[in-house]
Every structure is written in C-alpha cells, then in structure tokens.
Short mmCIF file of C-alpha atoms in Angstrom, two decimals:
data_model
loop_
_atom_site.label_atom_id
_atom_site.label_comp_id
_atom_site.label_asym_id
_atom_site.label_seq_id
_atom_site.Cartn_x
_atom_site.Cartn_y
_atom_site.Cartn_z
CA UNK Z 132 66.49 18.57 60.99
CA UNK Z 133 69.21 18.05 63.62
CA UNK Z 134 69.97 14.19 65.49
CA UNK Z 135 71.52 14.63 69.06
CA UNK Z 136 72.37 10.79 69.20
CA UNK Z 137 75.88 8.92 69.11
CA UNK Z 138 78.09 11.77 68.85
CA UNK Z 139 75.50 15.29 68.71
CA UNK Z 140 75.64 17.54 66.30
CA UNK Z 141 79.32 17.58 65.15
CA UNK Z 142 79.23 13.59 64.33
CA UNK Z 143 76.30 13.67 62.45
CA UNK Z 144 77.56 17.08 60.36
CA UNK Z 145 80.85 15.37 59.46
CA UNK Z 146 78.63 11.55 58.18
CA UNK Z 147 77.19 13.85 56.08
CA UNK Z 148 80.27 15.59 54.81
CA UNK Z 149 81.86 12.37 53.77
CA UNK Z 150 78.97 10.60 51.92
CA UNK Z 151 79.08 10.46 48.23
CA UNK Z 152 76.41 11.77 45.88
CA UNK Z 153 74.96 9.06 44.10
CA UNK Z 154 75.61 9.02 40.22
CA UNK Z 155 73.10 10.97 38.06
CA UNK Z 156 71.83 7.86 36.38
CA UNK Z 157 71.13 5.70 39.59
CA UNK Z 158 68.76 8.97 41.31
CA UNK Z 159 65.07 8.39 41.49
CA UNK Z 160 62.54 10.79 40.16
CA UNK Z 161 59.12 10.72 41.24
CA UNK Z 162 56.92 9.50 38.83
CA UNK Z 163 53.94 12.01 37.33
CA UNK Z 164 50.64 10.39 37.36
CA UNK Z 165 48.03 12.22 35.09
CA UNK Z 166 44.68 12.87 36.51
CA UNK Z 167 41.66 12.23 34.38
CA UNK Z 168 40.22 16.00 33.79
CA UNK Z 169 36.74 15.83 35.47
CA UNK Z 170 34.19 18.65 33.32
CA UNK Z 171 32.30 20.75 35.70
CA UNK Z 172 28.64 19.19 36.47
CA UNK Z 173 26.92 22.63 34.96
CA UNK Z 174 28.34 25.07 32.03
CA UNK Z 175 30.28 27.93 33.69
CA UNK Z 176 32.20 31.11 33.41
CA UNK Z 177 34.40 32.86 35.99
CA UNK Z 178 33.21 35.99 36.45
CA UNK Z 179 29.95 38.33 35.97
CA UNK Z 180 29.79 39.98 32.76
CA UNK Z 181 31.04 43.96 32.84
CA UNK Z 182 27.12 45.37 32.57
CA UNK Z 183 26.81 47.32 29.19
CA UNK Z 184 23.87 49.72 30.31
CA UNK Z 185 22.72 51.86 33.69
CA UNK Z 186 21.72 49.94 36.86
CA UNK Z 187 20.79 50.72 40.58
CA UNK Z 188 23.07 51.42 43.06
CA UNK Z 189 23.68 49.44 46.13
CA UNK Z 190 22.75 50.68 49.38
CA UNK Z 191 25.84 52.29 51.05
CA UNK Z 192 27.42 50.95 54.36
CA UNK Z 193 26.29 47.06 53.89
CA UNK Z 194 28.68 44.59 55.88
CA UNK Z 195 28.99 42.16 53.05
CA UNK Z 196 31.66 39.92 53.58
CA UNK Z 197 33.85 39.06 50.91
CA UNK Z 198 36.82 36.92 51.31
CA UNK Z 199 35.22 33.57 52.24
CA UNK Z 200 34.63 30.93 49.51
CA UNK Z 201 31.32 30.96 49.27
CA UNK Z 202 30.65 27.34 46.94
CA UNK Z 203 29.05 24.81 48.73
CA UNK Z 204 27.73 26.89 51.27
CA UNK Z 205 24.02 26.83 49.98
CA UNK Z 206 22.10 24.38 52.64
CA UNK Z 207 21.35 20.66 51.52
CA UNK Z 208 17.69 19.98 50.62
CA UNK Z 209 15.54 18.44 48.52
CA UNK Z 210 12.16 19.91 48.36
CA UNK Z 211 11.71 24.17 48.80
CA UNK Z 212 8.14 24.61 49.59
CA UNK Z 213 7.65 28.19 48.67
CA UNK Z 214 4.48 29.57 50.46
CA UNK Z 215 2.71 32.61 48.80
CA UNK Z 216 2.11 34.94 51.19
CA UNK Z 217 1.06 38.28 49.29
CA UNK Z 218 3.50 40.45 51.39
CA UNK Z 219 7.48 40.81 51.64
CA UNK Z 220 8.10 40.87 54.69
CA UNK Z 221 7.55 38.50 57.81
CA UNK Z 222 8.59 38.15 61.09
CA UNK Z 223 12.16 37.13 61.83
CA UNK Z 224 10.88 33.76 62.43
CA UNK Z 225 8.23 32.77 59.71
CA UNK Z 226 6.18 30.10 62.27
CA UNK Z 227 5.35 33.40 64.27
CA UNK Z 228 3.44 34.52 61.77
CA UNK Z 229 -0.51 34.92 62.93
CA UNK Z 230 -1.78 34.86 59.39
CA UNK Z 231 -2.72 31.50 57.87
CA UNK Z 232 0.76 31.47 55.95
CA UNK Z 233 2.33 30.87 59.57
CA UNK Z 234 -0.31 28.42 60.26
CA UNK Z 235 0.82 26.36 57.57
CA UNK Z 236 4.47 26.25 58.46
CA UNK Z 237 3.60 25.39 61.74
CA UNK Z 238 2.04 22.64 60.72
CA UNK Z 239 4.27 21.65 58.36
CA UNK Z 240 7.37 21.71 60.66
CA UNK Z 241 5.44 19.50 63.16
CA UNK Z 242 5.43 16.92 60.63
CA UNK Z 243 8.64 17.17 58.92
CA UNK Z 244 11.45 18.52 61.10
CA UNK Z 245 13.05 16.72 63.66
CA UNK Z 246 11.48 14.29 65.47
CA UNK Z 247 8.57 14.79 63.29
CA UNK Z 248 6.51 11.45 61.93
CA UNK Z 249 7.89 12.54 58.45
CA UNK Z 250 11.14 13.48 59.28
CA UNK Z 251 14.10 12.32 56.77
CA UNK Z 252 17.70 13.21 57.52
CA UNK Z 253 17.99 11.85 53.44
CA UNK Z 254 14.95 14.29 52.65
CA UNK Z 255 15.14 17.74 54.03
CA UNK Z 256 12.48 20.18 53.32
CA UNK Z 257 13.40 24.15 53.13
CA UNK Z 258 10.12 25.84 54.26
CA UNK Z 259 10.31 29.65 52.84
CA UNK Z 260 7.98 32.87 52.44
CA UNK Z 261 7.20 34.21 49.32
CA UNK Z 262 5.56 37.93 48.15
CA UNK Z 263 4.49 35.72 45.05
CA UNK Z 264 -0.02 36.40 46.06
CA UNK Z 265 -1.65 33.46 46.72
CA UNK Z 266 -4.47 31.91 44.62
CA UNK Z 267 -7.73 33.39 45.72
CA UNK Z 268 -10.13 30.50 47.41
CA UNK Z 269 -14.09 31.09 45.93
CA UNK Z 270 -15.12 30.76 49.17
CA UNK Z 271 -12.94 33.55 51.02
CA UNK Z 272 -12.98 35.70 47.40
CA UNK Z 273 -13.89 39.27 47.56
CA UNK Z 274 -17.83 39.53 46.35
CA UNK Z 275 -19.31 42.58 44.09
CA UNK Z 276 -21.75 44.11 45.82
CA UNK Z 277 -24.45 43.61 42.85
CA UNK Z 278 -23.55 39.90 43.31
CA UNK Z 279 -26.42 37.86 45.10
CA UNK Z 280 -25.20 36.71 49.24
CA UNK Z 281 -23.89 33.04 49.23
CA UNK Z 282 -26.17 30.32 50.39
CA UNK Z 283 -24.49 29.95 53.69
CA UNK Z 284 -25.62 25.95 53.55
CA UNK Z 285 -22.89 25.78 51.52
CA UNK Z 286 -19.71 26.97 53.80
CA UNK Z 287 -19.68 23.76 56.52
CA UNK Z 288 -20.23 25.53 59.98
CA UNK Z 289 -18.78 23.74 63.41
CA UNK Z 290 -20.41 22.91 66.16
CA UNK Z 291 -19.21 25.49 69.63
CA UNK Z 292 -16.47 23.33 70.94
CA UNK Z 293 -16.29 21.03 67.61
CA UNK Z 294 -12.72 20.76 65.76
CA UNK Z 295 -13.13 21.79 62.17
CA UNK Z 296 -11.34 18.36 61.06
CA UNK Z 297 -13.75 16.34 62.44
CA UNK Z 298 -17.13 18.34 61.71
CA UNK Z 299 -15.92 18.87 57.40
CA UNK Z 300 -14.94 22.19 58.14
CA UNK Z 301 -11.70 22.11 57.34
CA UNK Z 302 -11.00 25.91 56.55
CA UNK Z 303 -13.54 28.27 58.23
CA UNK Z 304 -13.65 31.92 56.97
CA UNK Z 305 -10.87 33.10 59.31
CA UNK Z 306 -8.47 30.67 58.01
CA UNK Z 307 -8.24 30.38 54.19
CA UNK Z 308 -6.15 28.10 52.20
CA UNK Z 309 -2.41 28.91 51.42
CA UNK Z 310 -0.78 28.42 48.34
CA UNK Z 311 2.75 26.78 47.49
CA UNK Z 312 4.99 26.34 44.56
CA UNK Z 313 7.04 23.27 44.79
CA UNK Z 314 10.81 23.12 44.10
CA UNK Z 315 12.88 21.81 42.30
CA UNK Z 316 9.32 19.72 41.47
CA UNK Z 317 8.01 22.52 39.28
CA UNK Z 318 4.83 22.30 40.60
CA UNK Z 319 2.20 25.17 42.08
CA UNK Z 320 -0.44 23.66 44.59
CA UNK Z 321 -3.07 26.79 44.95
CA UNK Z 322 -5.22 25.15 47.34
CA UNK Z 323 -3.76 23.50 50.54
CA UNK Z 324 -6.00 23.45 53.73
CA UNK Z 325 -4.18 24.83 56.50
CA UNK Z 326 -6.13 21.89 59.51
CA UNK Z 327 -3.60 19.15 60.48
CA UNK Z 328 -5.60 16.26 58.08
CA UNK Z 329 -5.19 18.15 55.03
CA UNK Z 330 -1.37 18.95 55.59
CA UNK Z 331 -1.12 15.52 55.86
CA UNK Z 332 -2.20 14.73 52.85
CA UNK Z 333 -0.20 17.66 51.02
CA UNK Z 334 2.74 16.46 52.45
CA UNK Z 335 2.17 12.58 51.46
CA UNK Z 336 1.01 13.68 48.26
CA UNK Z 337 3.59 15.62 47.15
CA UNK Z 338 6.45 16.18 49.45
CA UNK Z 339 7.46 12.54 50.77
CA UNK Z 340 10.33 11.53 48.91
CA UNK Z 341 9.38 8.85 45.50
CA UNK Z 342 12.17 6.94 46.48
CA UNK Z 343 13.69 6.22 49.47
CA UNK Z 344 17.82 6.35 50.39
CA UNK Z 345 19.50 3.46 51.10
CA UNK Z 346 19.80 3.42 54.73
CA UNK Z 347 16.33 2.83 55.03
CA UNK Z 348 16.47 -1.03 53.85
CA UNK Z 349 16.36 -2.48 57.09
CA UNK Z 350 12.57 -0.79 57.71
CA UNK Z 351 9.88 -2.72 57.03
CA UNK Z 352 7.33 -2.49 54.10
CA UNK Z 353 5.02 -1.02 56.40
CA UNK Z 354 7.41 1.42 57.76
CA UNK Z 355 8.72 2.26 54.51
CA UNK Z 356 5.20 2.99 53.27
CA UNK Z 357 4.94 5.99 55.73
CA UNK Z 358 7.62 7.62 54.38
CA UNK Z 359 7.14 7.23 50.28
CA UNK Z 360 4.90 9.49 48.33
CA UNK Z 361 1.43 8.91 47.54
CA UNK Z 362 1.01 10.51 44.56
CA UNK Z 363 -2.66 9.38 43.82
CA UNK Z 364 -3.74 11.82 46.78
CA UNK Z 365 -2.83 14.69 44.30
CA UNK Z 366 -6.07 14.24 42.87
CA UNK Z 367 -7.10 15.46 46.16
CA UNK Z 368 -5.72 18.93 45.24
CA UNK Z 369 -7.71 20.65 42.75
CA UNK Z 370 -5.66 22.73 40.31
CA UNK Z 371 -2.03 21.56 41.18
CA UNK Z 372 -0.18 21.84 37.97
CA UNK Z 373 3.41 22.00 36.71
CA UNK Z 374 4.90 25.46 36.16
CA UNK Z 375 7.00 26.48 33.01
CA UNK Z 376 8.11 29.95 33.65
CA UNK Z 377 11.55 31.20 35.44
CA UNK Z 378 11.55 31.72 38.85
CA UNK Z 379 13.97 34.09 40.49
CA UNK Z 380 13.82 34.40 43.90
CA UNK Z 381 15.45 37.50 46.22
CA UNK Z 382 15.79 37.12 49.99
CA UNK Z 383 14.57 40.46 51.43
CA UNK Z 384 13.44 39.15 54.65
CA UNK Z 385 14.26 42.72 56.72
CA UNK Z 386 12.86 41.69 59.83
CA UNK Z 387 15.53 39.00 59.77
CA UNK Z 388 18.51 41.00 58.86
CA UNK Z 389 18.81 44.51 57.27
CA UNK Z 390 21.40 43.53 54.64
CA UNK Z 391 18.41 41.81 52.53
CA UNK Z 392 16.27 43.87 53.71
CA UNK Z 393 18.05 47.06 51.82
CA UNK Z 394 19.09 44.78 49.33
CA UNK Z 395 16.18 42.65 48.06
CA UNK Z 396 14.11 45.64 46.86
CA UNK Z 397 16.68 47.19 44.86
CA UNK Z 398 17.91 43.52 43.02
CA UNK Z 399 13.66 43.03 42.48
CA UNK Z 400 13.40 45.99 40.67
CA UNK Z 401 16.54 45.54 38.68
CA UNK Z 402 15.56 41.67 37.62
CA UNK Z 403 12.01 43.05 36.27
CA UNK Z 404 13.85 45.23 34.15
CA UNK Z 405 16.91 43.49 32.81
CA UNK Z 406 14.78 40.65 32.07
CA UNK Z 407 12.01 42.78 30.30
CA UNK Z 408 14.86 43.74 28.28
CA UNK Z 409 15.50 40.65 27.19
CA UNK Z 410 11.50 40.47 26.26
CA UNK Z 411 10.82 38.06 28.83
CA UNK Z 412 7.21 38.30 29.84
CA UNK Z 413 6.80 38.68 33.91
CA UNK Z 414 3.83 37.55 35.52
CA UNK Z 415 2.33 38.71 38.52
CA UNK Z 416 -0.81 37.16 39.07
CA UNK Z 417 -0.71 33.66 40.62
CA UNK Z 418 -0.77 30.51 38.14
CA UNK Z 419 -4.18 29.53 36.72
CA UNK Z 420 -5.73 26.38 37.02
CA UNK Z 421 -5.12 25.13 34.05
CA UNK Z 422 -2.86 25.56 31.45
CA UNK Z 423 -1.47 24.81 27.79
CA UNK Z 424 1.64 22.33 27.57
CA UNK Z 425 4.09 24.69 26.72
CA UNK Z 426 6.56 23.78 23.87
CA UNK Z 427 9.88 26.47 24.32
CA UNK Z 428 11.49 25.30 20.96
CA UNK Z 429 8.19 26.63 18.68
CA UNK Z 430 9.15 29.52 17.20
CA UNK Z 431 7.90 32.70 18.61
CA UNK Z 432 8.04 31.50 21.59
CA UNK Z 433 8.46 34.20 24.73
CA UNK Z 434 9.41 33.18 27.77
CA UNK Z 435 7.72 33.63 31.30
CA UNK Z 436 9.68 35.08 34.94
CA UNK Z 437 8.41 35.49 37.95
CA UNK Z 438 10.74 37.47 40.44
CA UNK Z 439 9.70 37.23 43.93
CA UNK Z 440 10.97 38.57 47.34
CA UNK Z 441 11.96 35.50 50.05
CA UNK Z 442 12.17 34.99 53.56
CA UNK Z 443 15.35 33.87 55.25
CA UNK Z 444 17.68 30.52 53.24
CA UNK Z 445 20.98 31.49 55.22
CA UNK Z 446 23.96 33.67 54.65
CA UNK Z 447 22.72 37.10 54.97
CA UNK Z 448 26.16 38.36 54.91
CA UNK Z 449 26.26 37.52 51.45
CA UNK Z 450 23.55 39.47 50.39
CA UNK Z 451 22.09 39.72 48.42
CA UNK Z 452 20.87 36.03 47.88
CA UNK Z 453 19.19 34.62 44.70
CA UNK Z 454 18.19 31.27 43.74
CA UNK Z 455 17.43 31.13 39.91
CA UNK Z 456 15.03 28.42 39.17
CA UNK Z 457 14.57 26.91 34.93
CA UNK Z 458 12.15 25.30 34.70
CA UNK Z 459 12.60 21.48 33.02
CA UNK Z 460 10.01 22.85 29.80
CA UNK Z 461 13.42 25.00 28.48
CA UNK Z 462 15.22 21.93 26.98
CA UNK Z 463 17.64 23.46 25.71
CA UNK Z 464 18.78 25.47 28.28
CA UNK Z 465 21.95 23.42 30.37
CA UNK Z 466 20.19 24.35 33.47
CA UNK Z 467 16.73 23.48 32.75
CA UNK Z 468 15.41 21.71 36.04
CA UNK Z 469 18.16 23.06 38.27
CA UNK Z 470 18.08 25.65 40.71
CA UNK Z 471 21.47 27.82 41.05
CA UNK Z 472 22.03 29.81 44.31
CA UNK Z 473 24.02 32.89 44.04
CA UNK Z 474 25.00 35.60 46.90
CA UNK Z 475 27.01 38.28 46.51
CA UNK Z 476 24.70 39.72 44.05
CA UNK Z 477 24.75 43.59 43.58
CA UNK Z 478 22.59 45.62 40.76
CA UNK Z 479 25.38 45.44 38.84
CA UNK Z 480 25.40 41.94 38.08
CA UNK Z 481 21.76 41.47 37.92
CA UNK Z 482 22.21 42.02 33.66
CA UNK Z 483 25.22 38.99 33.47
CA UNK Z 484 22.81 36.66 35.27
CA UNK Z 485 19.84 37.30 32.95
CA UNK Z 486 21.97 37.11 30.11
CA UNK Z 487 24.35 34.11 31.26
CA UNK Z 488 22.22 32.23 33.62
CA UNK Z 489 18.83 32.60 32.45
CA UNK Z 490 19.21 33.04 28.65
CA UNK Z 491 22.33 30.69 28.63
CA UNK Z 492 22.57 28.30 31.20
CA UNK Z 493 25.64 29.14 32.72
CA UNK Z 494 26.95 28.99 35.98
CA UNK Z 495 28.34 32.34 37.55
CA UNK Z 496 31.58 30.85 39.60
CA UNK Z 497 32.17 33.97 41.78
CA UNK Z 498 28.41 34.32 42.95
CA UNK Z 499 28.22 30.46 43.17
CA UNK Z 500 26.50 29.13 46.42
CA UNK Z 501 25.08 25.89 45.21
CA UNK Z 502 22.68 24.33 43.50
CA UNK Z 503 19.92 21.53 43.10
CA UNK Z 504 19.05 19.27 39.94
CA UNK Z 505 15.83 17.33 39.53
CA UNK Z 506 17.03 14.42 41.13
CA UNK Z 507 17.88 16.67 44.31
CA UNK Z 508 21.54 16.02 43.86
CA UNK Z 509 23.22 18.75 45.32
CA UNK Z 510 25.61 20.52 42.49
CA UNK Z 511 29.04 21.68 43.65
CA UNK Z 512 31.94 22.97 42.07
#
C-alpha cells in the first residue's frame, strides 16, 4: 500500500527505513482458537464404491454438468405426495394432464400453492408423478365376463346439470380415484376422490402440517385450526396404511427434459437388478389394504423395494436424479425415515448405492443433493 500525504512516496519509504523491529519477545501472535468438531447429521463416505460386476452403459452425448457443488441444492419441502399414475411419462407440466392423475394435482395446487387457503411458506408440498399403478377402485375394476352386471342402484348417478359433490357422486365412472404414497410420512392412501370436497379432506387429513412453525403465534385459535391436521378424518380413507418397504425413486420425466428421459430407464433397470442381487424382494403391484406389522430385526427377514420412474423434482442437468426413501420399520439402518437425494447418478454407481445407502445407511457425498428426516428437517452437509 502506498500514502501520498506529508511528504509522498519518498517520506513515507525512508519512516519506514528508520523504524526498529520490535524485540522477538514483545511481538504478538494470534491466538488459535479450536473449533468444536461438529459429526455429520447422517453416516457418510466420499465417494461411490468402484462397482465389482457388469452394469449398463450411459446414454452417449448427455449434457450433464459437473463442476457445480451440487449439496443443498435438493428443493425444501416437507410432504412429497407421490401420485400413482400407471405410466412413465407425462406431460412437461403434470396439471396438463387430462387423466384423473392431473385432475388431482389440479386440485391439489388450488389448495396448497400460493395464495391457496392451505398455503404454508413453513409447509411446502412437492406434488410428483409416479409409474408406481394405482390401487384399482371396485367400482371402476375390470369385470369377468361370467361375472353377473352390477346393480347400477348402487353407483350414485347425477342429475343433468347437478355437480357430483353435491348429488353423493363424488367419482362418476369417467373419473376414478387416484392413489398416493405419502413422504417422508410413510404412508400409501389408495383411495382419494378426485371432486374438490374430498381433496379437502385428504389434504386436512393427512397433509396439513401436526404442528405449526412459530411465526404463526400471532393467528388466532380459529385461524390456526385451518391450518393443523385433522387426523381423525383418516378414518375417512379406507385402506390408508403405513408402508415398510424401500422406495427408490428415478426422474425419467422425458417430456420435460431428455437427459432423464434417456437416463431414467436405464438407472430403473439397473436398481431392479443390483438390488435383486442383494435378495431384496421388489414389488410391483400396489400396496394391499391391509397388512402385517413388519418386524426387520426377526431373523429371516427379506426386505421389500419398490423402484419407480418420477416426474420432474429439479436439476435435470444432474441427471440422473434419485431420491432413496427407508422406511422408519428398518431400525437399524442410520437412515431409516430419511429420504436422501442424489444426482449425478450413472449405472455405474447404481451397485455402491444399494450396497452403501440402502443396505448401510450411508450417505454418498459426491451424489449428495439433500435430504429429509421425519421431522422434515432438511439434512445438509
């Protein structure tokens, strides 16, 4: 640094010139203050296991980017509802969908995005496609032909010009019931009407947050009320139950961008059979109604996966994207309850996540997007 004042350059050179060092034992050293080590929130390990046996190959040409740090970039949430559609792939924009999956989200988003009479900045809900196939309603199920015609007294017809809602008829024919799974709640809902009323009632029943953040203390009782679950409407929803097997979920969602869309097939096929290797039982119908409590530390016990294609969660140039669900059953697993987000994910690391994520409950730090625990706090490195 150079000082132009009282003399320029020359008379401040020569000050310095003159002035003595100051002895050894009168310097000052800055102190070293020891930080407490902080443990990472999750177990982890660096990098993805070197796989030990044959795996797919990537499509060639993808524009994956790879230089960005990629932890923390998984979006903040707290509920994923997880819509079983059947198929694997949607429109670019999911709401567009004619079927009665898209009905659903559009009725969902009308209540709980913005401006929405359940809409939480402390609460965000992640609505999201699934190829996981839907429970099949009685009334819109496929009949044998030997099979005698259903009364039709019993399927509610409306009035020309009535509104379904208000006559009982809440799904006609055209319009059956969707299905959801519920995360990080663990939970699979296989009926949910798709009229306004009855997504109402899903949503207080089992979406609304059970406890509310703290910026909402100045509401009212009343006010607060709107905006706290209802859990005794659950009833209303016959055959909700918890889920105990893993869920692995693969954005493929083509019609949004072709990166998943070349990807997701591939890393499908290569999670089926990694974690068949690792005698993990996959299922592929959708969950029954009801079902044993499940005990993971009796011995014998095989494990359950479900590996599903997804619609769009963000950061398609880091395909592909996986979010690896435990359920809470697998106790002793360090992740059980927790959803890890990965991206980057190629065929060849599809083995080192079975193994170290799945089996092990470890974090993979160089796929690392994110993740959620069952108190929806958000995990970061």
């Amino acid at each position: 640094m150079f000082v132009f004042r009282h003399g320029g350059r020359r008379a401040i050179t020569a000050t310095l010139a003159v002035r003595p060092s100051p002895p050894l034992a009168h310097r000052c050293y800055a102190s070293r203050i020891d930080l407490p080590f902080t443990p990472p929130p999750v177990p982890l390990i660096k990098q993805c296991p070197t796989p030990t046996c044959q795996c797919r190959e990537s499509p060639p040409g993808l524009d994956i980017e790879r230089e960005q740090n990629i932890n923390g970039s998984m979006p903040t949430y707290a509920e994923q509802i997880l819509i079983s559609t059947g198929r694997s792939d949607w429109p670019s924009k999911i709401d567009e969908d004619e079927s009665e999956d898209g009905a659903l989200v559009r009725q969902l988003r009308k209540y709980l995005l913005r401006d929405g009479k359940y809409s939480d900045p402390y609460h965000n809900v992640m609505l999201t496609n699934s190829s996981f196939p839907p429970t099949e309603s009685p009334v819109h199920s496929t009949k044998h032909p030997s099979e005698p015609p259903k009364d039709s007294r019993s399927v509610p017809v409306s009035k020309p010009g009535e509104d379904p809602a208000i006559s009982g008829n809440q799904n006609t024919p055209h319009t059956p019931p969707a299905s959801a799974f519920l995360l990080p709640s663990f939970q699979y809902v296989p009926t949910i009407p798709t009229d306004s009323p009855a997504v109402e009632d899903f949503i207080k029943a089992f979406i609304l947050p059970a406890k509310l953040h703290q910026t909402h203390d100045p509401l009212s009782r009343e006010q607060k009320n709107i905006l706290l679950r209802q859990p005794d409407r659950q009833r209303q929803f016959l055959g909700a139950r918890k889920i105990d097997e893993i869920l692995i979920l693969i954005c493929g969602h083509g019609n949004r961008d072709s990166r998943c869309g070349q990807m997701g097939p591939i890393l499908h096929a290569e999670f089926e059979e990694k974690l068949q290797r690792q005698n993990i039982a996959l299922l592929h119908d959708p969950p029954v109604a009801e079902a044993e409590i499940v005990d993971t530390a009796v011995e014998g016990y095989i494990p359950t996966a479900r590996v599903g294609l997804i619609s769009h969660i963000g950061g398609h140039k880091w395909a592909g994207n996986v979010i690896v669900y435990i359920p809470p059953s697998f106790a002793s697993n360090p992740l059980a309850g927790k959803g890890i987000w990965y991206g980057r994910v190629g065929p060849e690391h599809v083995e080192g996540i079975v193994g170290k994520t799945v089996l092990e409950g470890k974090v993979i730090k160089e796929l690392f997007r994110g993740g959620i625990d069952g108190e929806r706090e958000v995990i970061r490195l």
